[in-house]
PDB file of C-alpha atoms in Angstrom:
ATOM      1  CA  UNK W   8       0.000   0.000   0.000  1.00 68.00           C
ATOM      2  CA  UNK W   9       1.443   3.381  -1.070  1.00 71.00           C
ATOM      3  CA  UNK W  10       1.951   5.862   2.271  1.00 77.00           C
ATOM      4  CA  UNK W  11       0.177   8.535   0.842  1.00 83.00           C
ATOM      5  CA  UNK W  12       2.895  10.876   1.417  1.00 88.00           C
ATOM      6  CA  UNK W  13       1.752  12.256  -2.122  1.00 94.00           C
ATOM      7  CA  UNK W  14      -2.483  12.272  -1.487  1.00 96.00           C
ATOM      8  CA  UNK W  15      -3.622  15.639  -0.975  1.00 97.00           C
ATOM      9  CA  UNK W  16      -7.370  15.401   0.380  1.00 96.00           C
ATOM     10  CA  UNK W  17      -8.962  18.769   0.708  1.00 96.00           C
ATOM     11  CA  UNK W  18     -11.925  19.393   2.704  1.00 94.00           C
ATOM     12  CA  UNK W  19     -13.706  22.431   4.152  1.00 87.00           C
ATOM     13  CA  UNK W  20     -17.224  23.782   4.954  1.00 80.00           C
ATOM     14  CA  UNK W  21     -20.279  24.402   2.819  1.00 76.00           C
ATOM     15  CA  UNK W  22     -19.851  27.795   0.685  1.00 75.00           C
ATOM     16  CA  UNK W  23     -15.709  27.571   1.403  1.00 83.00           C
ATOM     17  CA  UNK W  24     -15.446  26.753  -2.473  1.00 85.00           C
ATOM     18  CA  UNK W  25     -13.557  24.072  -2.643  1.00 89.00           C
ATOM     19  CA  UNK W  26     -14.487  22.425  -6.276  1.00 89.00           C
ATOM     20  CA  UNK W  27     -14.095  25.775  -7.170  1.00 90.00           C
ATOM     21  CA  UNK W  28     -10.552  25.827  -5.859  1.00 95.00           C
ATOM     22  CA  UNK W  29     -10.017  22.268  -7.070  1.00 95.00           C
ATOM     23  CA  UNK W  30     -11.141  23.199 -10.518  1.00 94.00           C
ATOM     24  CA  UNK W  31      -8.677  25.784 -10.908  1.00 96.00           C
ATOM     25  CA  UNK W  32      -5.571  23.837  -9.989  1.00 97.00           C
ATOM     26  CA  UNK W  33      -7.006  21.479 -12.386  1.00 95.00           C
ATOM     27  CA  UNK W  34      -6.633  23.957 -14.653  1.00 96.00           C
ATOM     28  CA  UNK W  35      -3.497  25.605 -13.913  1.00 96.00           C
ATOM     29  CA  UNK W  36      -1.606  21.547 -14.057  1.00 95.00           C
ATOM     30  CA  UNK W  37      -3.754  20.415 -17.069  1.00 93.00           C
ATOM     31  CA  UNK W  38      -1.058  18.619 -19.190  1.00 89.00           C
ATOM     32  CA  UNK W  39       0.980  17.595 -15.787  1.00 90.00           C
ATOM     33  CA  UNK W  40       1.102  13.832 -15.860  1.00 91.00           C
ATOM     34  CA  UNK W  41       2.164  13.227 -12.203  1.00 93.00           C
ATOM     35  CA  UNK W  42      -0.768  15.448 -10.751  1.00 95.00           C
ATOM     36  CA  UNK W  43      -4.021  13.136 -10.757  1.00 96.00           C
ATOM     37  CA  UNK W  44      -7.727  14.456  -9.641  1.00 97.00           C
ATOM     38  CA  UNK W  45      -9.726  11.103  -9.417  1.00 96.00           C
ATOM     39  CA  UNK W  46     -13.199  11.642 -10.964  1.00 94.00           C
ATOM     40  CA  UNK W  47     -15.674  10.529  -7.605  1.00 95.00           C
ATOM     41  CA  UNK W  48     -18.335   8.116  -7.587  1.00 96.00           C
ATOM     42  CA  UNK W  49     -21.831   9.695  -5.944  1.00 95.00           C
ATOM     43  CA  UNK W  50     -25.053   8.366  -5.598  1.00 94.00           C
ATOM     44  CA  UNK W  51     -26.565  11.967  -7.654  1.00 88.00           C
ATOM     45  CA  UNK W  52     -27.571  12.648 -11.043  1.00 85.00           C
ATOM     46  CA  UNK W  53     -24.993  14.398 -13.499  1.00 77.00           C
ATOM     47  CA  UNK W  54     -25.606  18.171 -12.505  1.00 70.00           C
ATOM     48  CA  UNK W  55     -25.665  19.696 -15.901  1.00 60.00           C
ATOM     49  CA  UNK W  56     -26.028  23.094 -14.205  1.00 55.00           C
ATOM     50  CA  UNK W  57     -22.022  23.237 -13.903  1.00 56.00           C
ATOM     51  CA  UNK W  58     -21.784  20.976 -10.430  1.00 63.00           C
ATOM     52  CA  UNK W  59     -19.031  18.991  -9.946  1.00 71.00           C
ATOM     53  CA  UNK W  60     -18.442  16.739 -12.617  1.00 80.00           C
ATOM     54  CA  UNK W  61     -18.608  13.031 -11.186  1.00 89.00           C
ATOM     55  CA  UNK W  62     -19.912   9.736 -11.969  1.00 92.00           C
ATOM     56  CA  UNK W  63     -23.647   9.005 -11.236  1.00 93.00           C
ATOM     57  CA  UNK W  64     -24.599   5.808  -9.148  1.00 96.00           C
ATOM     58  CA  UNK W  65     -27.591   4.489  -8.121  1.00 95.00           C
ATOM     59  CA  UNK W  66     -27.423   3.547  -3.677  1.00 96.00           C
ATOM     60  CA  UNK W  67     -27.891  -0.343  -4.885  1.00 97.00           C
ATOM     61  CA  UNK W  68     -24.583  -0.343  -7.435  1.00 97.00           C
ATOM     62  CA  UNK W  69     -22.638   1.830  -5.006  1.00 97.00           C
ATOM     63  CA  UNK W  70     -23.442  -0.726  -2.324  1.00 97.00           C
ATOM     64  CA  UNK W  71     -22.362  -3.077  -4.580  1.00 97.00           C
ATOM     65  CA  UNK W  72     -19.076  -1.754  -5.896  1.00 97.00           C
ATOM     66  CA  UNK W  73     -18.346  -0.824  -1.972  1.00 97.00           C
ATOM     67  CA  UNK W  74     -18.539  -4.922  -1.391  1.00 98.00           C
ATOM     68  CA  UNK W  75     -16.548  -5.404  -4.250  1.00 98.00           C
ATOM     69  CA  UNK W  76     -13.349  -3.222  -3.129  1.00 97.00           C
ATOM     70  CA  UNK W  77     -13.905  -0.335  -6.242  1.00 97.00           C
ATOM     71  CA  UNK W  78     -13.429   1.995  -3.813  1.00 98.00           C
ATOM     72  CA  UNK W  79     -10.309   3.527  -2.012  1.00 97.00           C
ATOM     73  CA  UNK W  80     -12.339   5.238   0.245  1.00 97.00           C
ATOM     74  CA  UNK W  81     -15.994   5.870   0.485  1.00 97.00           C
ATOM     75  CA  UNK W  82     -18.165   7.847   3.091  1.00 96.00           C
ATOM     76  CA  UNK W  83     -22.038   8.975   3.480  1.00 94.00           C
ATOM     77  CA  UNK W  84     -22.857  12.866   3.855  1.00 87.00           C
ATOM     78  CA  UNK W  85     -26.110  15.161   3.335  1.00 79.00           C
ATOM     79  CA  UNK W  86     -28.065  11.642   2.247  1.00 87.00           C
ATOM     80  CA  UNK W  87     -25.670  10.889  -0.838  1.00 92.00           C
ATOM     81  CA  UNK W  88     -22.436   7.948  -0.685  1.00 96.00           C
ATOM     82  CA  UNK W  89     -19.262   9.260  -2.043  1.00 97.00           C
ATOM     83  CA  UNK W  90     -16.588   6.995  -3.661  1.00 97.00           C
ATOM     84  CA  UNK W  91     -12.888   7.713  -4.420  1.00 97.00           C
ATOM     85  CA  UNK W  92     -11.497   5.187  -7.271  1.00 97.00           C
ATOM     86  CA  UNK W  93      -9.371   2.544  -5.618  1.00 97.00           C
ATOM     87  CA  UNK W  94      -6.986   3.179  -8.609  1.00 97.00           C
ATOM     88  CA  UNK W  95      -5.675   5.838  -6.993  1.00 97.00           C
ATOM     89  CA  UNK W  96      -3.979   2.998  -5.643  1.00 96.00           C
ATOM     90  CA  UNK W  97      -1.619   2.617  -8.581  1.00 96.00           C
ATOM     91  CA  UNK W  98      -1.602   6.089  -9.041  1.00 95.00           C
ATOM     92  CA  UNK W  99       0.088   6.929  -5.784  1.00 95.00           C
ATOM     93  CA  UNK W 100       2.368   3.603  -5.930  1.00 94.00           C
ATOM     94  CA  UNK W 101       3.909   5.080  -9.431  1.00 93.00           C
ATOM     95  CA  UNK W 102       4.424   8.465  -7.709  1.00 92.00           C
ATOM     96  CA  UNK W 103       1.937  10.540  -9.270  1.00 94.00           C
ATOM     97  CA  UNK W 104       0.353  12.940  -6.739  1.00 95.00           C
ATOM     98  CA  UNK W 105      -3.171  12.758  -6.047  1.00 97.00           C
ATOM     99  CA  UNK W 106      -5.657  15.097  -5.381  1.00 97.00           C
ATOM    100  CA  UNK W 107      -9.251  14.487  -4.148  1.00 96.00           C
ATOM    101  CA  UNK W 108     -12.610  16.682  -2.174  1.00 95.00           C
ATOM    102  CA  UNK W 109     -13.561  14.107   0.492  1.00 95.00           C
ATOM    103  CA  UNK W 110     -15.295  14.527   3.464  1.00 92.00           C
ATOM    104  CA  UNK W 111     -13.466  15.331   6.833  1.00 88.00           C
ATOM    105  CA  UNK W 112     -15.554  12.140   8.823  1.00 89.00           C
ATOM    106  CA  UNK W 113     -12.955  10.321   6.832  1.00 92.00           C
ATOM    107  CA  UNK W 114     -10.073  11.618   7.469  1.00 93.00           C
ATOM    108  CA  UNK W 115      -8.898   9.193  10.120  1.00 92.00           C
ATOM    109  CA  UNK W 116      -9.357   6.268   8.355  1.00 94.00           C
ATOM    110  CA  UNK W 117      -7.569   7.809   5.219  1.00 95.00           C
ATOM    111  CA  UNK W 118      -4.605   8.199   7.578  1.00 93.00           C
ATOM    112  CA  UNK W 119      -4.619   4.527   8.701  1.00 92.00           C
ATOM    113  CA  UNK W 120      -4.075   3.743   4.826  1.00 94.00           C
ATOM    114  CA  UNK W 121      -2.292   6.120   3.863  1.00 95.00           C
ATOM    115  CA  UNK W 122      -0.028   7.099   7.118  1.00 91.00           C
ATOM    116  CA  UNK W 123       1.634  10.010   4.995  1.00 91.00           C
ATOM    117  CA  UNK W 124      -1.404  12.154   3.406  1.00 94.00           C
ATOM    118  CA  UNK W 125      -1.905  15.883   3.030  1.00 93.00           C
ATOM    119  CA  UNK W 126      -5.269  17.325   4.079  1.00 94.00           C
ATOM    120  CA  UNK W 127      -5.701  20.630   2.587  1.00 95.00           C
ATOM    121  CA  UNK W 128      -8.450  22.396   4.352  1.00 93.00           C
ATOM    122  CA  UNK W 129     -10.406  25.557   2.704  1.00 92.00           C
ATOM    123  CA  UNK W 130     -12.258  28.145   4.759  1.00 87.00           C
ATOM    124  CA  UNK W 131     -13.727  31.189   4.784  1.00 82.00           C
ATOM    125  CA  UNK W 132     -15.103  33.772   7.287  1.00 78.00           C
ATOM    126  CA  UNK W 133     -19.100  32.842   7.966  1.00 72.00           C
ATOM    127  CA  UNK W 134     -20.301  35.947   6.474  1.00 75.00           C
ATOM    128  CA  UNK W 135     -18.985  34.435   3.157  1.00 73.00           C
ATOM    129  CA  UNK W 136     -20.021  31.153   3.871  1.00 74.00           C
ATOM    130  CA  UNK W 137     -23.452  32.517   4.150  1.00 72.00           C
ATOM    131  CA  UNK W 138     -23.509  34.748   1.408  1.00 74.00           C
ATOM    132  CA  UNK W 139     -22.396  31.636  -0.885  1.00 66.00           C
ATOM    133  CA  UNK W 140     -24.783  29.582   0.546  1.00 70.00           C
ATOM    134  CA  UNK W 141     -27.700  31.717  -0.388  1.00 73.00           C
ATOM    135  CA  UNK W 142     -26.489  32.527  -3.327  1.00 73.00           C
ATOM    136  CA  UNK W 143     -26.294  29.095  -4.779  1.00 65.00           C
ATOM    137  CA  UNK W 144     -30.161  28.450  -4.030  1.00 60.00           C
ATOM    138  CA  UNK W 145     -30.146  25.076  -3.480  1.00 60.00           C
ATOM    139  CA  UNK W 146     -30.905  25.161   0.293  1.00 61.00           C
ATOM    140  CA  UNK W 147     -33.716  26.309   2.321  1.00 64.00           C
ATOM    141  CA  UNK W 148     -32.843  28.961   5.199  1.00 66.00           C
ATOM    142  CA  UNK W 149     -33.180  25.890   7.970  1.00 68.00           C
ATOM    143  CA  UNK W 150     -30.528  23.586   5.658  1.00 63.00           C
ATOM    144  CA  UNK W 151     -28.193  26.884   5.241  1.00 59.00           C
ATOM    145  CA  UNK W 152     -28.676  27.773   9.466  1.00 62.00           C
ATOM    146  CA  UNK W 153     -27.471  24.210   9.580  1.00 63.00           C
ATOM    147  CA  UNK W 154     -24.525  24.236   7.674  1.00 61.00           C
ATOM    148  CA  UNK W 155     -23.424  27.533   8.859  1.00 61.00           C
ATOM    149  CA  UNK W 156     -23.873  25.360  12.574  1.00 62.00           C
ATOM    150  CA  UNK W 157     -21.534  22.623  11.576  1.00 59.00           C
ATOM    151  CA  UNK W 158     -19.027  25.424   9.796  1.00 53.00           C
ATOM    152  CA  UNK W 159     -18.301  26.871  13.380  1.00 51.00           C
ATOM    153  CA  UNK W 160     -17.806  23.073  14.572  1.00 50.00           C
ATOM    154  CA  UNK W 161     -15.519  22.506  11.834  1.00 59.00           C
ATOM    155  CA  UNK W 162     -11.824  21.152  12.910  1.00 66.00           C
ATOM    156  CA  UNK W 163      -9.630  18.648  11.440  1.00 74.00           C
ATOM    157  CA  UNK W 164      -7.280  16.570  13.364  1.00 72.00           C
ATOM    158  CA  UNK W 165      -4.467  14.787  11.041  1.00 79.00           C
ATOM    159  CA  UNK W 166      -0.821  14.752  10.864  1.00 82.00           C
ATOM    160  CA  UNK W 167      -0.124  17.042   8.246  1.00 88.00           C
ATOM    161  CA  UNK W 168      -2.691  20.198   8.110  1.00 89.00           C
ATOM    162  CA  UNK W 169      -2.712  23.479   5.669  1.00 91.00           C
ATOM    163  CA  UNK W 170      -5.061  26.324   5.424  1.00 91.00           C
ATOM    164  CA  UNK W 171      -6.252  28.076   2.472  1.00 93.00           C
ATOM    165  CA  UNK W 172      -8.601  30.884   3.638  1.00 90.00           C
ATOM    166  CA  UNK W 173     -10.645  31.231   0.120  1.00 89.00           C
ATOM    167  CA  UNK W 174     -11.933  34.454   1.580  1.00 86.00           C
ATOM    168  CA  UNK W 175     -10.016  36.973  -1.773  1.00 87.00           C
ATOM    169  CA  UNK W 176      -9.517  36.156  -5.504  1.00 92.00           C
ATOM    170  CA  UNK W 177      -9.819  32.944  -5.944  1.00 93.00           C
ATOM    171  CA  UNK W 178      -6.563  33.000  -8.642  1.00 96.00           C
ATOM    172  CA  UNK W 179      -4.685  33.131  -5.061  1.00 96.00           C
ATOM    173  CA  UNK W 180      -6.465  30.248  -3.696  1.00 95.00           C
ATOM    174  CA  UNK W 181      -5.829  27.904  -6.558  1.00 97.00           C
ATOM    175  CA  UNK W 182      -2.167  29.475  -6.279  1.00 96.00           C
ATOM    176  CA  UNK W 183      -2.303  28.012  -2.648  1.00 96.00           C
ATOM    177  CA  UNK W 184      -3.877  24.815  -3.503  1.00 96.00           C
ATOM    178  CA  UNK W 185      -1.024  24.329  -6.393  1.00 96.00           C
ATOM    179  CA  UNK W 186       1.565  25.482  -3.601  1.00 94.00           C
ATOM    180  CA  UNK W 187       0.645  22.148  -1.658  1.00 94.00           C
ATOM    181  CA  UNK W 188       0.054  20.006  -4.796  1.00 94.00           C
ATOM    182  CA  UNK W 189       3.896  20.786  -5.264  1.00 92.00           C
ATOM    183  CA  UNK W 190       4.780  20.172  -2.082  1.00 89.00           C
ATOM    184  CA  UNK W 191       3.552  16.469  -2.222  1.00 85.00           C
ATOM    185  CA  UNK W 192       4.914  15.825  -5.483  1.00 69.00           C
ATOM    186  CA  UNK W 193       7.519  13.628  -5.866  1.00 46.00           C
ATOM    187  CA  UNK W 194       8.950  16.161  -8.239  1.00 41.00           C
ATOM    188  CA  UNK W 195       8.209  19.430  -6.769  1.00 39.00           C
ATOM    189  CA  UNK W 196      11.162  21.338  -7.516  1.00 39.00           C
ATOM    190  CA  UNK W 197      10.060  20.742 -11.355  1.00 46.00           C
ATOM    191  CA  UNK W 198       6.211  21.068 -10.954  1.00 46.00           C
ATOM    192  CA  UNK W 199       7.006  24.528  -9.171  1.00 42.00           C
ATOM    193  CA  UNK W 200       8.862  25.864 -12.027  1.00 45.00           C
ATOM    194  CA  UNK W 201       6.837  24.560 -14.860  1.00 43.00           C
ATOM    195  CA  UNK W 202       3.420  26.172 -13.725  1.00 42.00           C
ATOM    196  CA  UNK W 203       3.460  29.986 -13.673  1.00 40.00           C
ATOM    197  CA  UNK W 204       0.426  29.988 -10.976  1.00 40.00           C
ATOM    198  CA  UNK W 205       2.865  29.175  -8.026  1.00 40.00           C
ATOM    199  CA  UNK W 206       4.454  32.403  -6.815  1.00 37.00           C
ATOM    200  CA  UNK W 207       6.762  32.254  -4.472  1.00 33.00           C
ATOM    201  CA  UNK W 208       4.571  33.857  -1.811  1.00 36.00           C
ATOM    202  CA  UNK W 209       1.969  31.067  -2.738  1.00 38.00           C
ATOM    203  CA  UNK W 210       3.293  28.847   0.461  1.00 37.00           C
ATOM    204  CA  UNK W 211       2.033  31.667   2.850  1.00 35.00           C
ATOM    205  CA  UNK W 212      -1.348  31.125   2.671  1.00 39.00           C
ATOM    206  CA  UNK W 213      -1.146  27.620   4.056  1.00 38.00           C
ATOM    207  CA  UNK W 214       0.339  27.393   6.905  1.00 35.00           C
ATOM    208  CA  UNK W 215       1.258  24.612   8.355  1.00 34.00           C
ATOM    209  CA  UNK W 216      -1.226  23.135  10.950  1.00 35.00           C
ATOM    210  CA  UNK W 217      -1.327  20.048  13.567  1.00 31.00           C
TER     211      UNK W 217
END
């Protein structure tokens, strides 16, 4: 099993915009072989509305696939299952670095198989949080109350913790995000100087956590 010293799982509150961070370091590395960002299995229609772009399963074939060992790691949040590819497997074993939005109820286990991951966490202040939330439409004002509830609970506890507050441009948050791609890489020295959205500031708005 690869130690996962190159898996970068980023998590963060409702309305912290992480697939919007994620889809701009997707961006920025397009064309980088060793950077990988899995494609995750959820039990929702395709969104064609501009969502995250995933693969649809129905609850009886994820159950299934779950049994079956197609997942690396799977989870249940806000009524839906989640699934990460278990090739990320042989991604990680041939040194690529990987780079996946999970939920943080799974970050423990991750770290029992994979000892040596990255979690990447991505906040903002509530008043943006809120304002995000609203503006997306797709909760009532009891769901958003919630979410903004479990926002002020949010903490992670892992070995190896950065911060992006996604609370500016978001051109500096995918900066960030790239910042601890690199960092991961097996390769980072060359990753940093082939993509021009890594600054050498970048590292500063991730500090290192617990």
């Amino acid at each position: 099993m690869p130690d996962g010293s190159r898996l970068v799982l980023v998590v963060g509150p409702s309305g912290a915009g992480k697939d919007s961070v994620i889809r701009g370091a997707q961006a920025a590395l397009r064309g980088q072989a060793d950077v990988v960002f899995p494609r995750r299995v959820i039990t929702r229609p395709h969104d064609a509305t501009g969502g995250e772009d995933h693969e649809p399963c129905d609850p009886a074939a994820f159950e299934r696939r779950a049994a079956a060992g197609d997942f690396a790691l799977h989870w249940q949040a806000n009524g839906l299952r989640y699934g990460v590819p278990a090739a990320i497997d042989r991604d990680l074993a041939a040194g690529r670095a990987v780079v996946v939005n999970v939920s943080r109820a799974i970050i423990a286990e991750a770290e029992a198989r994979y000892r040596g991951l990255q979690v990447c966490v991505i906040t903002a202040p509530p008043s943006v949080l809120a304002a995000r939330l609203r503006a997306r439409g797709r909760e009532s004002a009891a769901d958003i109350d919630a979410r903004l509830g479990r926002a002020d609970a949010f903490a992670v506890a892992a070995r190896h913790v950065r911060t992006i507050s996604n609370d500016g441009a978001l051109e500096d948050s995918v900066r960030a995000l790239v910042a601890v791609i690199a960092a991961s890489s097996r390769d980072g020295a060359r990753l940093s100087g082939q993509t021009s959205l890594l600054p050498a500031t970048a590292g500063r708005r991730c500090p290192k956590g617990g």
